């Protein structure tokens, strides 16, 4: 999920939602990601330094990640809050642009604007090709991503697409509009929620990290979970509305020390009894690296 490029950056509570959906007649995975960037003021050349989130997406071999996979979330400040409000056993307090393509640098790298982010998306690209693509990002949005960090992702997740969302330096913890990516997954049975944690460095797996996440899973296909009331229906683009879940389950992990890694759902072992579902957390960069944490989610 989120590798902040500056060591003084944190993201408050991060919310990730995911579901298995059908889009344009194809079985796909939907992942929505939202955060609240927080950082100390740090300026270079009279402006706050740019930052980025890095998401590795396990796309199917013949279905690369492109601009078409990024669904519009313009001005949707409550989307993930509405989903969270429907999670069984939780009653949280109420809280509250167009898309432009810059073209392809190589066959495997594209740069485009979506909402507040300028995305650099790479499929089977080299670190050099990705670095060249960053020259299309406006200087005030261009993060300082070193070759070592790119090499880490290309080495540890060689089959994944790499989506790097660039945003301007933040100082106040403003809530960003969510990211919505709908894609053909490599494994339809396993829904991956990118959540590897690092700040200003290459991700480390020797020590636990402090986890602050709300995790939501769409459960329409099972006819269980809380029903979602979307308060911004008039703002939701039809492409996104068509795949948003109507029923959800979830769990909140507030300042919990856990091994570093991604969250995921294995739909083959999602349910554990009539009222409980299970979220999983990998221990390391691979979902298969060790026995994952098992995190219960109430179904009703």
Coordinates of C-alpha atoms in Angstrom, one line a residue:
X1 CA 0.0 0.0 0.0
X2 CA 1.7 3.0 1.3
X3 CA 5.4 3.6 1.2
X4 CA 5.9 7.3 2.1
X5 CA 9.0 8.6 0.6
X6 CA 9.8 11.1 3.4
X7 CA 10.6 9.8 6.9
X8 CA 8.5 12.4 8.7
X9 CA 5.3 11.4 6.8
X10 CA 2.4 9.4 8.3
X11 CA -1.0 8.7 7.0
X12 CA -3.4 8.8 10.0
X13 CA -6.0 6.1 9.7
X14 CA -5.8 4.3 6.3
X15 CA -8.9 2.7 4.9
X16 CA -8.8 -0.1 2.3
X17 CA -11.9 -1.7 0.8
X18 CA -12.0 -4.5 -1.7
X19 CA -14.4 -6.8 -3.4
X20 CA -14.9 -9.3 -6.1
X21 CA -17.0 -7.7 -8.9
X22 CA -18.1 -8.2 -12.5
X23 CA -17.2 -5.3 -14.8
X24 CA -17.9 -5.3 -18.5
X25 CA -18.7 -9.0 -18.2
X26 CA -15.3 -9.8 -16.7
X27 CA -14.7 -11.1 -13.1
X28 CA -12.4 -8.5 -11.5
X29 CA -11.1 -7.2 -8.2
X30 CA -12.0 -3.8 -6.9
X31 CA -9.6 -2.1 -4.4
X32 CA -10.3 1.3 -2.9
X33 CA -7.7 3.1 -0.9
X34 CA -7.9 6.3 1.2
X35 CA -5.6 8.0 3.6
X36 CA -5.0 11.2 5.5
X37 CA -1.5 12.4 4.8
X38 CA 0.2 14.0 7.8
X39 CA 3.7 15.4 7.9
X40 CA 5.9 18.0 9.5
X41 CA 6.6 21.1 7.3
X42 CA 9.7 20.5 5.2
X43 CA 10.5 22.8 2.3
X44 CA 13.0 22.7 -0.5
X45 CA 13.4 25.7 -2.8
X46 CA 10.5 27.5 -1.1
X47 CA 7.9 24.7 -1.5
X48 CA 6.9 21.6 0.4
X49 CA 8.5 18.4 -1.0
X50 CA 6.3 16.1 -3.1
X51 CA 5.4 12.6 -1.9
X52 CA 3.9 9.5 -3.3
X53 CA 2.0 6.3 -2.4
X54 CA 3.2 3.1 -4.1
X55 CA 0.7 0.3 -4.7
X56 CA 1.7 -3.1 -6.2
X57 CA -1.3 -4.6 -8.0
X58 CA -1.3 -8.4 -8.8
X59 CA -2.7 -8.2 -12.3
X60 CA -3.3 -11.1 -14.6
X61 CA -0.4 -11.8 -17.0
X62 CA -2.3 -10.7 -20.2
X63 CA -4.2 -7.8 -18.6
X64 CA -1.8 -4.9 -17.8
X65 CA -2.8 -2.1 -15.5
X66 CA -3.7 1.1 -17.5
X67 CA -5.5 4.4 -17.0
X68 CA -8.8 2.6 -17.8
X69 CA -8.5 0.6 -14.6
X70 CA -8.6 3.8 -12.4
X71 CA -12.2 4.7 -11.8
X72 CA -13.2 8.3 -11.2
X73 CA -13.7 9.3 -7.6
X74 CA -13.9 13.1 -8.1
X75 CA -15.0 15.0 -5.0
X76 CA -16.1 11.8 -3.2
X77 CA -15.2 12.8 0.4
X78 CA -17.5 10.3 2.1
X79 CA -17.4 7.2 0.0
X80 CA -15.2 5.1 2.3
X81 CA -16.8 6.5 5.4
X82 CA -20.2 5.4 4.1
X83 CA -18.9 1.9 3.6
X84 CA -17.3 1.8 7.0
X85 CA -20.5 3.0 8.7
X86 CA -22.2 -0.2 7.4
X87 CA -19.7 -2.6 8.8
X88 CA -21.4 -4.8 11.5
X89 CA -20.6 -3.9 15.1
X90 CA -19.2 -0.5 14.3
X91 CA -20.8 2.9 14.6
X92 CA -18.2 5.5 13.8
X93 CA -18.8 9.2 13.9
X94 CA -19.8 11.0 10.7
X95 CA -17.0 12.8 9.0
X96 CA -17.0 14.8 5.2
X97 CA -11.5 16.5 -11.4
X98 CA -11.2 15.3 -14.4
X99 CA -8.8 12.7 -15.9
X100 CA -6.0 13.7 -18.3
X101 CA -3.4 11.4 -20.0
X102 CA 0.2 12.4 -20.6
X103 CA 0.8 9.4 -22.7
X104 CA 3.1 6.3 -22.7
X105 CA 6.8 6.6 -22.3
X106 CA 7.4 3.0 -23.3
X107 CA 5.1 0.1 -23.9
X108 CA 4.9 -0.7 -20.2
X109 CA 4.8 2.8 -18.6
X110 CA 2.1 5.4 -18.6
X111 CA 1.6 8.7 -16.8
X112 CA -1.8 10.3 -16.2
X113 CA -3.7 12.5 -13.9
X114 CA -6.6 11.1 -11.9
X115 CA -8.1 13.2 -9.1
X116 CA -5.5 14.7 -6.9
X117 CA -2.8 12.2 -8.0
X118 CA -0.5 12.1 -11.0
X119 CA 0.0 8.3 -11.6
X120 CA 3.0 6.6 -13.0
X121 CA 1.9 3.1 -13.8
X122 CA 4.4 0.4 -14.9
X123 CA 3.9 -3.1 -16.2
X124 CA 7.0 -5.2 -16.6
X125 CA 9.2 -2.1 -16.9
X126 CA 12.7 -1.5 -15.8
X127 CA 13.8 0.9 -13.1
X128 CA 15.3 3.1 -15.7
X129 CA 12.1 3.3 -17.8
X130 CA 10.1 4.2 -14.7
X131 CA 12.7 6.9 -13.7
X132 CA 12.4 8.4 -17.2
X133 CA 8.6 8.5 -16.9
X134 CA 8.9 10.7 -13.9
X135 CA 10.1 13.5 -16.1
X136 CA 6.5 14.0 -17.3
X137 CA 5.4 14.6 -13.7
X138 CA 5.2 18.3 -12.8
X139 CA 8.3 19.3 -10.7
X140 CA 6.1 20.3 -7.7
X141 CA 4.5 16.8 -7.8
X142 CA 7.6 14.8 -8.6
X143 CA 8.8 12.8 -5.6
X144 CA 12.4 11.8 -5.1
X145 CA 12.2 8.0 -5.7
X146 CA 15.6 6.3 -5.7
X147 CA 16.6 3.4 -7.8
X148 CA 17.0 1.2 -4.7
X149 CA 13.2 1.5 -3.8
X150 CA 12.2 0.8 -7.4
X151 CA 14.6 -2.2 -7.5
X152 CA 13.0 -3.5 -4.3
X153 CA 9.5 -3.6 -5.9
X154 CA 10.7 -5.0 -9.2
X155 CA 12.6 -7.7 -7.3
X156 CA 10.0 -8.7 -4.6
X157 CA 6.9 -8.3 -6.8
X158 CA 8.1 -8.9 -10.4
X159 CA 4.7 -10.0 -11.8
X160 CA 2.8 -7.1 -10.2
X161 CA 1.9 -3.8 -11.9
X162 CA 3.4 -0.8 -10.0
X163 CA 1.1 2.2 -9.5
X164 CA 2.9 5.3 -8.0
X165 CA 0.5 8.1 -7.1
X166 CA 2.3 11.4 -6.8
X167 CA 0.9 14.2 -4.7
X168 CA 2.1 17.6 -3.3
X169 CA 3.7 18.0 0.1
X170 CA 1.0 18.0 2.8
X171 CA 1.2 19.4 6.3
X172 CA -2.3 19.2 7.9
X173 CA -3.7 15.7 7.5
X174 CA -6.2 16.6 4.8
X175 CA -8.4 13.7 3.7
X176 CA -7.7 12.7 0.1
X177 CA -10.3 11.5 -2.2
X178 CA -10.1 7.7 -2.5
X179 CA -8.3 5.8 -5.2
X180 CA -10.4 3.1 -7.0
X181 CA -8.7 0.5 -9.1
X182 CA -10.7 -2.3 -10.8
X183 CA -8.5 -4.9 -12.5
X184 CA -8.2 -8.5 -13.8
X185 CA -6.5 -10.3 -10.9
X186 CA -3.9 -13.0 -11.2
X187 CA -5.8 -15.1 -8.7
X188 CA -9.6 -14.4 -8.4
X189 CA -9.8 -16.3 -5.1
X190 CA -7.3 -14.1 -3.3
X191 CA -8.0 -10.4 -2.9
X192 CA -4.8 -8.5 -2.0
X193 CA -4.9 -5.2 -0.2
X194 CA -1.4 -3.6 -0.6
X195 CA -0.3 -2.6 2.9
X196 CA 3.5 -2.8 3.2
X197 CA 4.7 0.0 5.4
X198 CA 7.8 2.1 5.1
X199 CA 8.6 5.8 5.5
X200 CA 11.6 7.3 3.8
X201 CA 13.3 3.9 3.3
X202 CA 13.1 0.5 1.7
X203 CA 10.5 -1.6 3.5
X204 CA 11.9 -3.7 6.3
X205 CA 10.4 -7.0 7.6
X206 CA 12.6 -7.7 10.7
X207 CA 10.6 -5.6 13.1
X208 CA 6.8 -5.1 13.7
X209 CA 5.1 -1.9 12.4
X210 CA 2.4 0.2 13.9
X211 CA -0.8 -0.5 12.0
X212 CA -3.7 2.0 11.8
X213 CA -6.2 0.6 9.3
X214 CA -9.9 0.2 8.6
X215 CA -10.3 -2.8 6.3
X216 CA -13.6 -3.4 4.4
X217 CA -14.6 -6.4 2.3
X218 CA -17.6 -6.3 -0.1
X219 CA -19.9 -9.4 0.5
X220 CA -22.8 -9.0 -2.0
X221 CA -22.0 -12.4 -3.5
X222 CA -22.6 -14.0 -0.1
X223 CA -25.7 -12.0 0.9
X224 CA -24.2 -11.1 4.3
X225 CA -22.8 -8.1 6.1
X226 CA -24.1 -4.5 6.7
X227 CA -26.0 -2.7 3.9
X228 CA -24.2 0.5 2.7
X229 CA -26.0 3.8 2.2
X230 CA -24.0 5.9 -0.2
X231 CA -24.6 9.6 0.7
X232 CA -23.0 10.9 -2.5
X233 CA -24.9 9.0 -5.2
X234 CA -25.3 12.1 -7.4
X235 CA -21.5 12.5 -7.5
X236 CA -20.5 8.8 -8.1
X237 CA -19.5 8.2 -11.7
X238 CA -21.6 5.3 -13.3
X239 CA -18.5 3.2 -13.9
X240 CA -17.8 3.2 -10.2
X241 CA -21.4 3.0 -9.1
X242 CA -21.7 -0.2 -11.1
X243 CA -19.1 -2.1 -9.0
X244 CA -19.4 -0.6 -5.5
X245 CA -20.5 -3.2 -3.0
X246 CA -23.9 -2.9 -1.3
X247 CA -23.0 -5.1 1.6
X248 CA -19.8 -5.2 3.6
X249 CA -17.9 -6.6 6.6
X250 CA -14.7 -5.2 8.1
X251 CA -12.4 -4.7 11.0
X252 CA -10.5 -1.8 12.5
X253 CA -6.9 -2.1 13.7
X254 CA -6.0 1.0 15.7
X255 CA -2.3 1.3 16.6
X256 CA -1.7 -2.4 16.6
X257 CA 1.9 -3.8 16.3
X258 CA 2.1 -6.4 13.6
X259 CA 4.6 -7.9 11.2
X260 CA 5.0 -5.9 8.1
X261 CA 3.1 -7.1 5.0
X262 CA -0.1 -6.9 3.0
X263 CA -3.6 -7.7 4.1
X264 CA -5.6 -10.2 2.0
X265 CA -8.8 -12.2 1.8
X266 CA -8.8 -15.8 0.7
X267 CA -12.4 -16.4 -0.4
X268 CA -11.9 -20.1 -0.2
X269 CA -11.6 -19.7 3.6
X270 CA -13.3 -16.4 4.2
X271 CA -15.9 -17.7 6.7
X272 CA -15.3 -19.3 10.1
X273 CA -18.7 -20.1 11.5
X274 CA -22.0 -18.5 10.8
X275 CA -21.2 -15.0 12.1
X276 CA -17.5 -14.6 11.6
X277 CA -15.3 -13.9 8.5
X278 CA -11.5 -13.8 8.5
X279 CA -9.1 -11.1 7.2
X280 CA -5.5 -12.2 6.8
X281 CA -2.2 -10.3 7.2
X282 CA 1.0 -11.5 5.6
X283 CA 4.2 -11.7 7.5
X284 CA 6.7 -10.4 4.9
X285 CA 6.6 -9.4 1.3
X286 CA 5.0 -12.6 0.1
X287 CA 1.5 -13.8 1.0
X288 CA 3.0 -17.3 1.4
X289 CA 6.1 -16.4 3.3
X290 CA 4.7 -17.5 6.7
X291 CA 1.5 -18.4 8.5
X292 CA -0.5 -15.2 8.3
X293 CA -2.3 -13.4 11.1
X294 CA -5.9 -14.3 11.2
X295 CA -8.1 -11.3 12.0
X296 CA -11.8 -11.9 12.7
X297 CA -14.6 -9.8 11.1
X298 CA -18.2 -9.9 12.3
X299 CA -20.7 -10.8 9.6
X300 CA -23.8 -9.6 11.4

